[in-house]
Short mmCIF file of C-alpha atoms and ligand atoms in Angstrom, two decimals:
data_model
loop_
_atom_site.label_atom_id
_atom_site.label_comp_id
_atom_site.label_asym_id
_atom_site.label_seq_id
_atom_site.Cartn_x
_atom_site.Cartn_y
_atom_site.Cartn_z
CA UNK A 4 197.82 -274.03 -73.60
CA UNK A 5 198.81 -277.16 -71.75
CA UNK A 6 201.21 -279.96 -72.92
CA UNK A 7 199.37 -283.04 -71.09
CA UNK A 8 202.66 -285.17 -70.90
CA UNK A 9 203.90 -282.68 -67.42
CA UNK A 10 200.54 -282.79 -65.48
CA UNK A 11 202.15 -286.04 -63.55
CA UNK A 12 205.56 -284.16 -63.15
CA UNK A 13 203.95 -280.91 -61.94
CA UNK A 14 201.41 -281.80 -59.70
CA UNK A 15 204.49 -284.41 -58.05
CA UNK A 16 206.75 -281.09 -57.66
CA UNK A 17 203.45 -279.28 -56.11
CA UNK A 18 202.86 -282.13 -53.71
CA UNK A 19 206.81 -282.14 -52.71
CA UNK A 20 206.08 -278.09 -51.94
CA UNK A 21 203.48 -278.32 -49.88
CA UNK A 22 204.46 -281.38 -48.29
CA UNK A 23 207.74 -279.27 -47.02
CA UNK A 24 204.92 -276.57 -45.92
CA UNK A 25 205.83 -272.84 -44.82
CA UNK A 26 209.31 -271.86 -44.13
CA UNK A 27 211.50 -274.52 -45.99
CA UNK A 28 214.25 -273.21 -47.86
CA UNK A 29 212.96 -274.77 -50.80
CA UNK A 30 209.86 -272.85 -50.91
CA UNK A 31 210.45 -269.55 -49.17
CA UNK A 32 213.57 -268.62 -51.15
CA UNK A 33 212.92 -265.12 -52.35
CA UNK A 34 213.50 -264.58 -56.25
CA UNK A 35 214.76 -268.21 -57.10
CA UNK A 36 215.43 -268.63 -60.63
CA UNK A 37 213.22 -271.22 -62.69
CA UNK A 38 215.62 -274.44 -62.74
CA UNK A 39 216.14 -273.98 -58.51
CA UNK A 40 211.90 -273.44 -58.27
CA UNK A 41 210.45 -276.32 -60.15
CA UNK A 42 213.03 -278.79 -58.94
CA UNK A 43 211.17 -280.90 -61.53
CA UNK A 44 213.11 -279.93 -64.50
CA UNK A 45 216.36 -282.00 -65.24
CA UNK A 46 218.46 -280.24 -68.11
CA UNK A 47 215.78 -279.35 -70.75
CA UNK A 48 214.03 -276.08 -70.28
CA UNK A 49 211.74 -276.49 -72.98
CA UNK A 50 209.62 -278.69 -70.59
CA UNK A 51 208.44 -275.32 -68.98
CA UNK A 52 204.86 -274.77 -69.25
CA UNK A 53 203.45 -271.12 -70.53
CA UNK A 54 200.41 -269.39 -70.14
CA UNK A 55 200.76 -266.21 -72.69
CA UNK A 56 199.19 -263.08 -72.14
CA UNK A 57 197.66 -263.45 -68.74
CA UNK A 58 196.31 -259.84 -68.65
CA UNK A 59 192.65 -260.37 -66.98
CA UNK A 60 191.06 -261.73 -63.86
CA UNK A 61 189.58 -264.49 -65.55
CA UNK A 62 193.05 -265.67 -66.94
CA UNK A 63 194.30 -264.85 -64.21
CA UNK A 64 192.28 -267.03 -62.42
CA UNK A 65 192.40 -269.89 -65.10
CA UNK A 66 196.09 -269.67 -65.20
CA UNK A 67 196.76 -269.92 -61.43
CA UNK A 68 193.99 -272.37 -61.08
CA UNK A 69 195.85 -274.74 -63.60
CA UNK A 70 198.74 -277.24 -62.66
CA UNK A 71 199.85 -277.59 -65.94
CA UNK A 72 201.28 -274.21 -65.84
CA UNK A 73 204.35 -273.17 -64.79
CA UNK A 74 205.43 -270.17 -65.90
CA UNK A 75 203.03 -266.73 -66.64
CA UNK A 76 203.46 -264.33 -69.00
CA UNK A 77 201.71 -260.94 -68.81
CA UNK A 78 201.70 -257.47 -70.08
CA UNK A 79 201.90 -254.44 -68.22
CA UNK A 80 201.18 -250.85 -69.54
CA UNK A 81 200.66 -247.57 -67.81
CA UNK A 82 196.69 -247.01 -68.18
CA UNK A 83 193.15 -247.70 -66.55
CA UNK A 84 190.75 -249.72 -64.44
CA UNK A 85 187.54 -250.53 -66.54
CA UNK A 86 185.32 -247.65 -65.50
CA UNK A 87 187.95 -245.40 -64.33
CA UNK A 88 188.98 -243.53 -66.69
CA UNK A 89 190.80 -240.63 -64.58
CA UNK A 90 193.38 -242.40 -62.80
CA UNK A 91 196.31 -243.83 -64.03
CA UNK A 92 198.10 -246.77 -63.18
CA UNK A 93 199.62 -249.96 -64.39
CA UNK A 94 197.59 -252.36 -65.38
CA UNK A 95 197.53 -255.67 -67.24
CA UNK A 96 196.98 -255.07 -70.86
CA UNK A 97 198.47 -254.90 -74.67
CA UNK A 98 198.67 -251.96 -76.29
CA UNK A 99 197.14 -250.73 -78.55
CA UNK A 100 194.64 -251.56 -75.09
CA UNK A 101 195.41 -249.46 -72.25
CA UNK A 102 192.38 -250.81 -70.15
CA UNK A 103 191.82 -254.13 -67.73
CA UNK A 104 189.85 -255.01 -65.39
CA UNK A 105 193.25 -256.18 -63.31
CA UNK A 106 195.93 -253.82 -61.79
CA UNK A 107 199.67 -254.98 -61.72
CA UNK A 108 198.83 -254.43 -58.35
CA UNK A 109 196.02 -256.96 -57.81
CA UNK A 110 197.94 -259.54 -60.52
CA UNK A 111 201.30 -259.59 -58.11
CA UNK A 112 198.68 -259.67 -54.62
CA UNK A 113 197.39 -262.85 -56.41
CA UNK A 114 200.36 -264.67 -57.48
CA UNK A 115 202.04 -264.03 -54.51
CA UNK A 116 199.20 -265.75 -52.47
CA UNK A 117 199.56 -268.35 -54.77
CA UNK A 118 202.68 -269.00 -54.92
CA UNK A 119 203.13 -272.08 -57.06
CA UNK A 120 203.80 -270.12 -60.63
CA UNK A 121 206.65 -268.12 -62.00
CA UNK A 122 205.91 -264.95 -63.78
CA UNK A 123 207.86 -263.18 -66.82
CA UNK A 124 206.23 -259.59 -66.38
CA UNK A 125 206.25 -257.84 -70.05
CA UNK A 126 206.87 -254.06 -69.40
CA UNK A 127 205.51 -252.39 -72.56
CA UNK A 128 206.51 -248.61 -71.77
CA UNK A 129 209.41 -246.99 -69.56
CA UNK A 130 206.68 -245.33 -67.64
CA UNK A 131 204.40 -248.85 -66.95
CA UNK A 132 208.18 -250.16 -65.49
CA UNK A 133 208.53 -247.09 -63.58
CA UNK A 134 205.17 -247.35 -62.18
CA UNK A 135 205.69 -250.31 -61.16
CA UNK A 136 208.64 -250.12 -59.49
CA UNK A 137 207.79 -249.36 -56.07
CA UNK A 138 204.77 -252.22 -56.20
CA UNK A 139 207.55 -254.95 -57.22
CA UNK A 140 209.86 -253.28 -54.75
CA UNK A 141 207.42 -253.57 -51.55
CA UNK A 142 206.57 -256.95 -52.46
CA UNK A 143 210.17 -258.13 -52.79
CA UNK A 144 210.64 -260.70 -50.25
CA UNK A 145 206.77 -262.02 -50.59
CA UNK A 146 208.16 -263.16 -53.97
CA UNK A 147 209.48 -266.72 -53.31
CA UNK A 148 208.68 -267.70 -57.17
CA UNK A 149 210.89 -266.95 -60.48
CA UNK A 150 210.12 -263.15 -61.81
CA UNK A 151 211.25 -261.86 -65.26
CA UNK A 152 211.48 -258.27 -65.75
CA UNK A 153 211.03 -257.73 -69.69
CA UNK A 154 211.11 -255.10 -72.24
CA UNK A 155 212.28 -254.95 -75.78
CA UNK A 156 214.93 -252.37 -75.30
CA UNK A 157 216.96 -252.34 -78.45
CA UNK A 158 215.74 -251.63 -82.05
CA UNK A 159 215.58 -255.55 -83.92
CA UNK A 160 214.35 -256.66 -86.89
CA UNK A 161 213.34 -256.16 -89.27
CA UNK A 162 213.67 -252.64 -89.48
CA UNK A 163 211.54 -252.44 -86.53
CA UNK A 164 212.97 -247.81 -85.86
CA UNK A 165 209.89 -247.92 -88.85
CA UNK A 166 207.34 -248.93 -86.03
CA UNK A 167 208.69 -247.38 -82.90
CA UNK A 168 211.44 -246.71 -80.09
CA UNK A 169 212.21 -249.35 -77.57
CA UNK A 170 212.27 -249.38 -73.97
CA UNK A 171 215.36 -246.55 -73.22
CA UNK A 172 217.99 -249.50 -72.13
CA UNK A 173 219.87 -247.41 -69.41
CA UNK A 174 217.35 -246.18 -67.67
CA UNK A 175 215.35 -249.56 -67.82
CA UNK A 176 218.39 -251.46 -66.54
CA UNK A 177 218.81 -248.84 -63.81
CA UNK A 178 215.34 -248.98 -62.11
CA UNK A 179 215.54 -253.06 -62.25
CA UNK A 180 219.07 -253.25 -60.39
CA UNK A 181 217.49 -250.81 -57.79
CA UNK A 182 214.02 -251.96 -57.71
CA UNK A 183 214.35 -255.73 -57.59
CA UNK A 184 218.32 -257.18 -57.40
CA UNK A 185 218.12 -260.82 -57.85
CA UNK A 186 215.49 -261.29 -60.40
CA UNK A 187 216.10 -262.30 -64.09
CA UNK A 188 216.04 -259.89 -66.79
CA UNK A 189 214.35 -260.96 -70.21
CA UNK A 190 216.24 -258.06 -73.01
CA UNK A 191 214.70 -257.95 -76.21
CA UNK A 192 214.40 -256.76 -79.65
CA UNK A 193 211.90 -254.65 -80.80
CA UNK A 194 210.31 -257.06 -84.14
CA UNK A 195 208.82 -256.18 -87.08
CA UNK A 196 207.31 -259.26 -88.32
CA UNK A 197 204.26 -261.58 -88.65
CA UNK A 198 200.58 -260.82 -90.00
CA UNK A 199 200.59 -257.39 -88.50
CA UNK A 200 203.34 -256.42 -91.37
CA UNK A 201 203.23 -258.95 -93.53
CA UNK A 202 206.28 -260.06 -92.93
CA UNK A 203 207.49 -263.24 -93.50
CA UNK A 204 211.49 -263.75 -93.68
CA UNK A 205 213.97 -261.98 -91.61
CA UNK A 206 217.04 -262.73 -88.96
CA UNK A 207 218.73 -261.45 -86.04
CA UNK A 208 221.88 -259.85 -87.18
CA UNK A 209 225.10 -259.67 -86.04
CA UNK A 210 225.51 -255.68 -85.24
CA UNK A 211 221.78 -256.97 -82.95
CA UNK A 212 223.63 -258.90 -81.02
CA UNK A 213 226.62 -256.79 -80.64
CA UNK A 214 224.77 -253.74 -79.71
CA UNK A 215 222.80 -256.31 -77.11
CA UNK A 216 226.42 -257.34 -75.35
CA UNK A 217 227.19 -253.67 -74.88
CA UNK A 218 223.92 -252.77 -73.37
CA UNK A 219 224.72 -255.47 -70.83
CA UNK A 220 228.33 -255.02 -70.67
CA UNK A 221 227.78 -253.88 -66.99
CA UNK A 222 224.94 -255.94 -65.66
CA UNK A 223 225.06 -258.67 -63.35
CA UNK A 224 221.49 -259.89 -62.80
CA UNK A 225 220.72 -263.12 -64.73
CA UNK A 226 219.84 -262.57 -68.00
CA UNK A 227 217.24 -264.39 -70.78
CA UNK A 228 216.90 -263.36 -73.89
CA UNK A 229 213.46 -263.37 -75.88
CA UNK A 230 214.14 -264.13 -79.47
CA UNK A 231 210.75 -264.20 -82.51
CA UNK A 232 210.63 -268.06 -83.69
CA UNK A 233 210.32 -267.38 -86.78
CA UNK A 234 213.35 -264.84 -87.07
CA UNK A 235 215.33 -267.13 -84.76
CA UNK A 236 215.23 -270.25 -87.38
CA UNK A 237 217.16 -268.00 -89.41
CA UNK A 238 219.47 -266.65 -86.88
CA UNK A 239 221.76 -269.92 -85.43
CA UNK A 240 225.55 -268.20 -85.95
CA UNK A 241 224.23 -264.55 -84.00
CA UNK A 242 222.61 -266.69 -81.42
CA UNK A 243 225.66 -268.54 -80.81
CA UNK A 244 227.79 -265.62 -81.12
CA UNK A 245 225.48 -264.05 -78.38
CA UNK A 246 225.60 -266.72 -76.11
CA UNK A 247 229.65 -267.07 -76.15
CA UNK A 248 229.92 -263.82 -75.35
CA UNK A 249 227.01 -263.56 -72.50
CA UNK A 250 227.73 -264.72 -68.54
CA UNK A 251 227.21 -268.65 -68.21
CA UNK A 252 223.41 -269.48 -67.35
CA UNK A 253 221.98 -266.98 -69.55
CA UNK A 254 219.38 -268.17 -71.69
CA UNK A 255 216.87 -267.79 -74.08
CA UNK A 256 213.28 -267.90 -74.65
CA UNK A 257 211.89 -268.24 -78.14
CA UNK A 258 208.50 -266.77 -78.51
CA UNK A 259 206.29 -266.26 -81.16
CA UNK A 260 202.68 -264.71 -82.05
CA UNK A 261 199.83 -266.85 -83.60
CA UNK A 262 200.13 -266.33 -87.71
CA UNK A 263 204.09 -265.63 -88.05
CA UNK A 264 205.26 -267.44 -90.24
CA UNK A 265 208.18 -270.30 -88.81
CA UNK A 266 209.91 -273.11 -90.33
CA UNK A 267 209.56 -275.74 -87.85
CA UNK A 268 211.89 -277.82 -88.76
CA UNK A 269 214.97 -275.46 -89.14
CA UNK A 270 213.84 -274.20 -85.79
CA UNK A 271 213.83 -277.03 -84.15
CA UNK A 272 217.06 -277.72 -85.33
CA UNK A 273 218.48 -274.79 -83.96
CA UNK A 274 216.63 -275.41 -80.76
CA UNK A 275 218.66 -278.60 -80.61
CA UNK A 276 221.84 -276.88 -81.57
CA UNK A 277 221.96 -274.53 -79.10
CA UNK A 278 220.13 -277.19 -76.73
CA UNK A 279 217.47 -277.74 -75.04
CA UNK A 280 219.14 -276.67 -71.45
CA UNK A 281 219.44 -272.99 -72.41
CA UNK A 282 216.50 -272.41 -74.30
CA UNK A 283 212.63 -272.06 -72.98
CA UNK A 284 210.05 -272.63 -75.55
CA UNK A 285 206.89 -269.88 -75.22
CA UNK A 286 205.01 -270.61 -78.20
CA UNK A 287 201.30 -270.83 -79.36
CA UNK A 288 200.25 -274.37 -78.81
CA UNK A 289 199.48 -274.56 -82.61
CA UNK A 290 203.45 -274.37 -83.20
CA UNK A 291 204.76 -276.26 -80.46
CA UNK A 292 202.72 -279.21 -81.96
CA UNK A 293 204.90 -278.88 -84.99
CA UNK A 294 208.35 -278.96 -83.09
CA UNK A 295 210.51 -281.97 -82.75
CA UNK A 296 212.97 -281.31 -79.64
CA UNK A 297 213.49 -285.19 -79.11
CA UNK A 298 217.56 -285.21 -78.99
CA UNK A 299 218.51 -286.92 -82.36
CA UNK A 300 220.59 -290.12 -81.83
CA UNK A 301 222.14 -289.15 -85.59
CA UNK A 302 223.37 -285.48 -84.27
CA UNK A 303 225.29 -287.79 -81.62
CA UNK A 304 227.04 -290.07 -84.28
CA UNK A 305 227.42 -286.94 -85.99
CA UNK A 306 229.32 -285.47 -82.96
CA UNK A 307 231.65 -288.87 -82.22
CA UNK A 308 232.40 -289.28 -86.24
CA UNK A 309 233.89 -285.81 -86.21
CA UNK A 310 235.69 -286.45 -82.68
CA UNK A 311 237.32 -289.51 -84.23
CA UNK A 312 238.30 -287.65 -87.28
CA UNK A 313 239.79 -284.52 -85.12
CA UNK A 314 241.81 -287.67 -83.39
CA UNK A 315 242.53 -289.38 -86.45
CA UNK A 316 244.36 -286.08 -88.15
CA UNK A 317 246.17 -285.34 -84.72
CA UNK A 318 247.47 -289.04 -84.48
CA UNK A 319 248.26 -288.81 -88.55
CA UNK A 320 249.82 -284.95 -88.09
CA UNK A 321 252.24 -286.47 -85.09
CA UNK A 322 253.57 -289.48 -87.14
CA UNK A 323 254.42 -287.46 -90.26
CA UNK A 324 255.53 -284.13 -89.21
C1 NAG B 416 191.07 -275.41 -59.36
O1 NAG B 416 189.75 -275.13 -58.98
C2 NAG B 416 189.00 -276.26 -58.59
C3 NAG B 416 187.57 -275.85 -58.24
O2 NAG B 416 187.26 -274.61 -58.75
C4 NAG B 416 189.65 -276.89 -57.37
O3 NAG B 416 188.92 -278.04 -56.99
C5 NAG B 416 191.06 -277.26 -57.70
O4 NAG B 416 191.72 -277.74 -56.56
C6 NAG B 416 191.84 -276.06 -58.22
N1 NAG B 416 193.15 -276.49 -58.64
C7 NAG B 416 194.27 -275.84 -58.34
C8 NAG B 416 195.55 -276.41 -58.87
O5 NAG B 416 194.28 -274.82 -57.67
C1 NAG B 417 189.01 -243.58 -59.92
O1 NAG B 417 189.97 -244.13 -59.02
C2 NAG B 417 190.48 -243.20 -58.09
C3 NAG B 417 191.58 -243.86 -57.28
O2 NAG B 417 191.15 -245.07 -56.77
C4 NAG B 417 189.33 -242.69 -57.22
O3 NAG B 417 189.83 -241.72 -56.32
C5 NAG B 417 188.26 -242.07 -58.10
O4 NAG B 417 187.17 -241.70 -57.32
C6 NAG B 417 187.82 -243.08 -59.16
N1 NAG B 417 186.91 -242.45 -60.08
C7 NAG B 417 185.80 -243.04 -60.51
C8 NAG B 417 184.97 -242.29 -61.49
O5 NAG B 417 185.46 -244.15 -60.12
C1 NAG B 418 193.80 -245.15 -74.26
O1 NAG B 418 193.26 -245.76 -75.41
C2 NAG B 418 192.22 -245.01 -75.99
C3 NAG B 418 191.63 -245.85 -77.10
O2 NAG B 418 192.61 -246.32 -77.96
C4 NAG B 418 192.78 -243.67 -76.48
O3 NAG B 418 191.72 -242.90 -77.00
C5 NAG B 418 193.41 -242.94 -75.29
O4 NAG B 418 194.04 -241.77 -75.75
C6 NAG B 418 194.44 -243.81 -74.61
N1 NAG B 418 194.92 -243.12 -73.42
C7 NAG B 418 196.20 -243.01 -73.12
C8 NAG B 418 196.54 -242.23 -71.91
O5 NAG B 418 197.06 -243.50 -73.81
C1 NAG B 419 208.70 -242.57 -61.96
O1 NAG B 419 207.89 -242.83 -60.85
C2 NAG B 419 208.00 -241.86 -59.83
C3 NAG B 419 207.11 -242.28 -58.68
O2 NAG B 419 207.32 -243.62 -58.35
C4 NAG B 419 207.57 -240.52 -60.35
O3 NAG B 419 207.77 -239.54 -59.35
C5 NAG B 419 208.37 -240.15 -61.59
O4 NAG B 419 207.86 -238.98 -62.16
C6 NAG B 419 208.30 -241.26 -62.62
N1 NAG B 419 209.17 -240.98 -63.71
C7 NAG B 419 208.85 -241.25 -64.98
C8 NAG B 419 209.87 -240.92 -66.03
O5 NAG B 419 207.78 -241.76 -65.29
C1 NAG B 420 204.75 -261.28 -46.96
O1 NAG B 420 205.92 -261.47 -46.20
C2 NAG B 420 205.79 -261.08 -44.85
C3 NAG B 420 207.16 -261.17 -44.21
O2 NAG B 420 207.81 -262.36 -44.57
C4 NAG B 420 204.74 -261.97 -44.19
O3 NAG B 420 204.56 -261.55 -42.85
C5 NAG B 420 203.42 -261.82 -44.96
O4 NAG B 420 202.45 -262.70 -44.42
C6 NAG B 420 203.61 -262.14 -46.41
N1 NAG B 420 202.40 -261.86 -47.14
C7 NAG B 420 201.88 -262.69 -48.04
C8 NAG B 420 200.65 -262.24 -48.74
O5 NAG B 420 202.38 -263.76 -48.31
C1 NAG B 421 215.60 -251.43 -93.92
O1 NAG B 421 216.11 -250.13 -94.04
C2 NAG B 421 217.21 -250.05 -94.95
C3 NAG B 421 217.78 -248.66 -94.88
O2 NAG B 421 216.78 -247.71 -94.69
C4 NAG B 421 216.70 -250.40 -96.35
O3 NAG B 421 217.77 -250.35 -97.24
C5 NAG B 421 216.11 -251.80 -96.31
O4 NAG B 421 215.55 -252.10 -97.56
C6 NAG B 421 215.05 -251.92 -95.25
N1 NAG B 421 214.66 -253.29 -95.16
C7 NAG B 421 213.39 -253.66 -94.99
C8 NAG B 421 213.17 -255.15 -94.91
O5 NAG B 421 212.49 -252.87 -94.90
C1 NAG B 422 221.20 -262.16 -54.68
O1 NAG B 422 221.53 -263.54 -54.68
C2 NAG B 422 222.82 -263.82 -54.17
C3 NAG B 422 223.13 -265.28 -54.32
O2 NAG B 422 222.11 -265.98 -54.91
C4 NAG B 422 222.89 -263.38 -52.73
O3 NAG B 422 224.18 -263.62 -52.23
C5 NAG B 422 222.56 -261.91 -52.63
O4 NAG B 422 222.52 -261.53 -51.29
C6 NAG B 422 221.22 -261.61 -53.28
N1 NAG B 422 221.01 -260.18 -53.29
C7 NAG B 422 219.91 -259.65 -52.82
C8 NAG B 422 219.83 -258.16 -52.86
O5 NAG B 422 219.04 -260.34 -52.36
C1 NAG B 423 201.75 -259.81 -98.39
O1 NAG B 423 202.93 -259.96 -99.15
C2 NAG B 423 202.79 -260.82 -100.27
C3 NAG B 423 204.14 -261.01 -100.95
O2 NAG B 423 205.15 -260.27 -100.36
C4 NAG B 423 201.77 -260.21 -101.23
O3 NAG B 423 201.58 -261.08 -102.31
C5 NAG B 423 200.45 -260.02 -100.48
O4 NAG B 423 199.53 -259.37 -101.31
C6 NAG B 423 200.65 -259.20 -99.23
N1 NAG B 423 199.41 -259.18 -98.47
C7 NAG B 423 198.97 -258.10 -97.86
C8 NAG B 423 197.71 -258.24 -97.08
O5 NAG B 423 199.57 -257.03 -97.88
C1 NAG B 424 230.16 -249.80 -67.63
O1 NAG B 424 230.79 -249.26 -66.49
C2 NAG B 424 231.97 -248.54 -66.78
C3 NAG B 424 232.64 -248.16 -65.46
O2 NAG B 424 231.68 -247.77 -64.51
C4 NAG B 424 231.59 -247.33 -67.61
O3 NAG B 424 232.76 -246.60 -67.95
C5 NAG B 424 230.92 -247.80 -68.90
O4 NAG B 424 230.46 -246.70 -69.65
C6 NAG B 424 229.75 -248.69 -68.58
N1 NAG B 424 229.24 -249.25 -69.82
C7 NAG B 424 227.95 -249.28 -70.14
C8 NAG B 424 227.60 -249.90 -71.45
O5 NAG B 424 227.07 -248.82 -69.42
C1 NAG B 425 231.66 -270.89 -67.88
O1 NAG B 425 231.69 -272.28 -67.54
C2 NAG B 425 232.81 -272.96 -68.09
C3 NAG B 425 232.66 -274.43 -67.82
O2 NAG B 425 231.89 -274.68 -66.69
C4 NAG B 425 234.05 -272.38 -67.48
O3 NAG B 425 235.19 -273.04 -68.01
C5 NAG B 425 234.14 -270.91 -67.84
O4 NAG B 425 235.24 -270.32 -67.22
C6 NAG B 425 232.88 -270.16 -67.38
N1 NAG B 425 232.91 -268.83 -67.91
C7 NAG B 425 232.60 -267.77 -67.20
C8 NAG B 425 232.67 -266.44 -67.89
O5 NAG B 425 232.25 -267.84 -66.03
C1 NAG B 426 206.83 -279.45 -89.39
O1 NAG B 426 205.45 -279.27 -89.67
C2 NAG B 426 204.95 -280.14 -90.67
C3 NAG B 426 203.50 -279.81 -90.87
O2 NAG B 426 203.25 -278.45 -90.86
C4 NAG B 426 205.09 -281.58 -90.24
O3 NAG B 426 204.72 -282.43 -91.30
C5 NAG B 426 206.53 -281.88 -89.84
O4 NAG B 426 206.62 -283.17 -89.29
C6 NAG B 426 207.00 -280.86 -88.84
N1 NAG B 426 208.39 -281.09 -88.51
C7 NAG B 426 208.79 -281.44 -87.31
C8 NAG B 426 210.25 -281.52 -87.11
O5 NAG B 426 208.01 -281.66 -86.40
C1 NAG B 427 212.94 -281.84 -73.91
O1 NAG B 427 211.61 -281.61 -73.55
C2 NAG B 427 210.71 -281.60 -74.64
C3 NAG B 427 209.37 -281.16 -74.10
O2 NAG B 427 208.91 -281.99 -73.10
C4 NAG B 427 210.69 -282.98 -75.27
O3 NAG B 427 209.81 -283.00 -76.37
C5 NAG B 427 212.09 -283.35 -75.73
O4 NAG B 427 212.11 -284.70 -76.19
C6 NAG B 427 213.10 -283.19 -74.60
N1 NAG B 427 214.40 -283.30 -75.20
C7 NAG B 427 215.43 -283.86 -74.57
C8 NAG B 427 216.70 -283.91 -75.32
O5 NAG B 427 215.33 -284.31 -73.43
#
């Protein structure tokens, strides 16, 4: 999953870190969001780099190995080592696997000696959080790299109560403001979409996004929000809606699984619309080949030819009235 146009870009901003060395501000920062870490990126977020489900050694390995990458994205559930099955910890894996042969343990030891990637941590239960709380909270000021606590902690669409509760919002909220202050938190939907349902059409609604603003009526911490691709082509006015109503500088991060089903064109629309500097892009390669985020010079004549005629009227409304 690499886009070859950012291997000059990255390995630049790479050079520039370890040219400053240990102990600059730039690079010792603890918890720096993603724009302040890869000093690379201008105003489009979409140029961030994914690796998806980074839940082994060997990806591990591959994925910190690789300068193309930016940003990690894992899964964490509360289960077993390979071999072991007696004790229980958290460890990197999807349900419905709760084995690995890596801890959450082991993954954070590894990243943190690394320290050239950002990682969006996917916490799949309350208890794999909870777990994992002290681990994330020993390690805090080791972490001088973007961190993204997620969980889908509100029911979504479509229908998604008929699969399954989400992440209990309070309680998930609560251990992340105590745990780890400063790092971003990625709230989701719980979806009920793609191949695994057969499930092709569906939105965000409104009363989603208004029970989302409450849930977060009280928190302060930075805030993404992960949004299905193919539910979010359909979904422009409650994504706006959400945005006007969230703290400046929160964002979102479309996402998608291989075989749903996306319109890439009214997506990348609404990419555009809500633009490029508040929205990351984590999609299977296969998709983000079929995206167009190039900034349309039309949308901008667009923009002006309304501007003039908003001027026009006033200038019209002032000599007549
Ligand atoms: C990746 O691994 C190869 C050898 O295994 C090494 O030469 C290279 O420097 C590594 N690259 C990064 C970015 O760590
Ligand atoms: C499983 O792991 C625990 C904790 O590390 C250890 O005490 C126990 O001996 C291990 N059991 C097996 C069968 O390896
Ligand atoms: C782990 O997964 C296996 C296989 O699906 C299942 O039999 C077992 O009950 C699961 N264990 C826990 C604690 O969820
Ligand atoms: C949360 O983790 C602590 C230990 O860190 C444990 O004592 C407690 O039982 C856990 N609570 C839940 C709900 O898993
Ligand atoms: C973690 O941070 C402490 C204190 O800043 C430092 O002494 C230690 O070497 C760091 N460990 C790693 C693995 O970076
Ligand atoms: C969702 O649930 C409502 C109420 O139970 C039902 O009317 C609607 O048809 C369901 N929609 C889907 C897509 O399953
Ligand atoms: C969080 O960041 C702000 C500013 O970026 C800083 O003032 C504050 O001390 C940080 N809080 C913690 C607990 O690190
Ligand atoms: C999926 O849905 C379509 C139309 O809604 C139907 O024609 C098709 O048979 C369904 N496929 C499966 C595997 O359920
Ligand atoms: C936010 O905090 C206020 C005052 O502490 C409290 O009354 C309210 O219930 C909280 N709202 C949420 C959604 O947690
Ligand atoms: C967000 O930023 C705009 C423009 O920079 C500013 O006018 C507005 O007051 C800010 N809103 C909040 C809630 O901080
Ligand atoms: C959408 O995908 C189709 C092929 O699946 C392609 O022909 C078209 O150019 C794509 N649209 C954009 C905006 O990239
Ligand atoms: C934003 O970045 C993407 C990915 O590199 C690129 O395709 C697009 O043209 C850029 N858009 C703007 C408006 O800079």
């Amino acid at each position: 999953m690499m886009r070859a146009t950012f291997t000059f870009t990255l390995s630049t901003v790479l050079l520039f870190f370890s040219a400053l060395g240990e102990g600059s501000s730039a690079s010792s920062r603890i918890l720096p969001s993603v724009t302040e870490f890869f000093e690379v990126l201008q105003d489009n977020l979409t140029e961030v780099t994914w690796e998806h489900a980074v839940n082994s050694q060997a990806a591990l390995k591959e994925a910190l190995n690789s300068s193309d990458i930016m940003m990690i994205e894992a899964d964490i559930v509360l289960g077993y080592l390979e071999g072991n099955s007696t004790f229980q910890l958290p460890v990197m894996a999807h349900p419905p696997s709760n084995t690995s042969d890596l801890s959450f343990e082991d993954f954070l030891n590894q990243v943190i000696q690394n320290k050239a990637h950002g990682i969006k941590l996917d916490f799949k239960s309350l208890e794999a959080f909870n777990a994992s709380c002290t681990i994330l909270q020993s390690r805090r000021e080791n972490m001088t790299f973007p961190v993204w606590l997620n969980a889908d902690i509100l029911d979504g669409p479509v229908n998604s109560s008929l699969i399954g509760e989400p992440v209990d919002a309070t309680k998930f909220l609560q251990l992340a403001v105590t745990h780890l202050p400063n790092a971003t938190l990625s709230l989701g939907w719980k979806t009920r979409y793609g191949t695994d349902y057969n499930i092709t059409d569906g939105s965000y609604s409104e009363a989603n996004v208004e029970e989302m603003i409450k849930t977060i009526s009280n928190v302060s911490l930075p805030i993404t929000y992960p949004m299905r691709a193919g539910l979010v082509a359909n979904s422009l006015s409650a994504i706006e809606k959400l945005l006007n109503e969230s703290a400046n500088g929160t964002t979102l991060t479309v996402w998608s699984s291989a075989g749903d089903s996306v319109d890439n064109e009214t997506l990348s629309d609404v990419i555009k619309k809500i633009g490029v500097s508040r929205v990351y892009v984590d999609v299977p390669d296969e998709l983000w080949g079929r995206l167009d985020l190039k900034s349309s010079p039309s949308s901008g004549i667009k923009i002006g030819a309304v501007a003039f005629g908003t001027l026009l009227a006033a200038f019209l409304f002032a000599k007549f009235f």
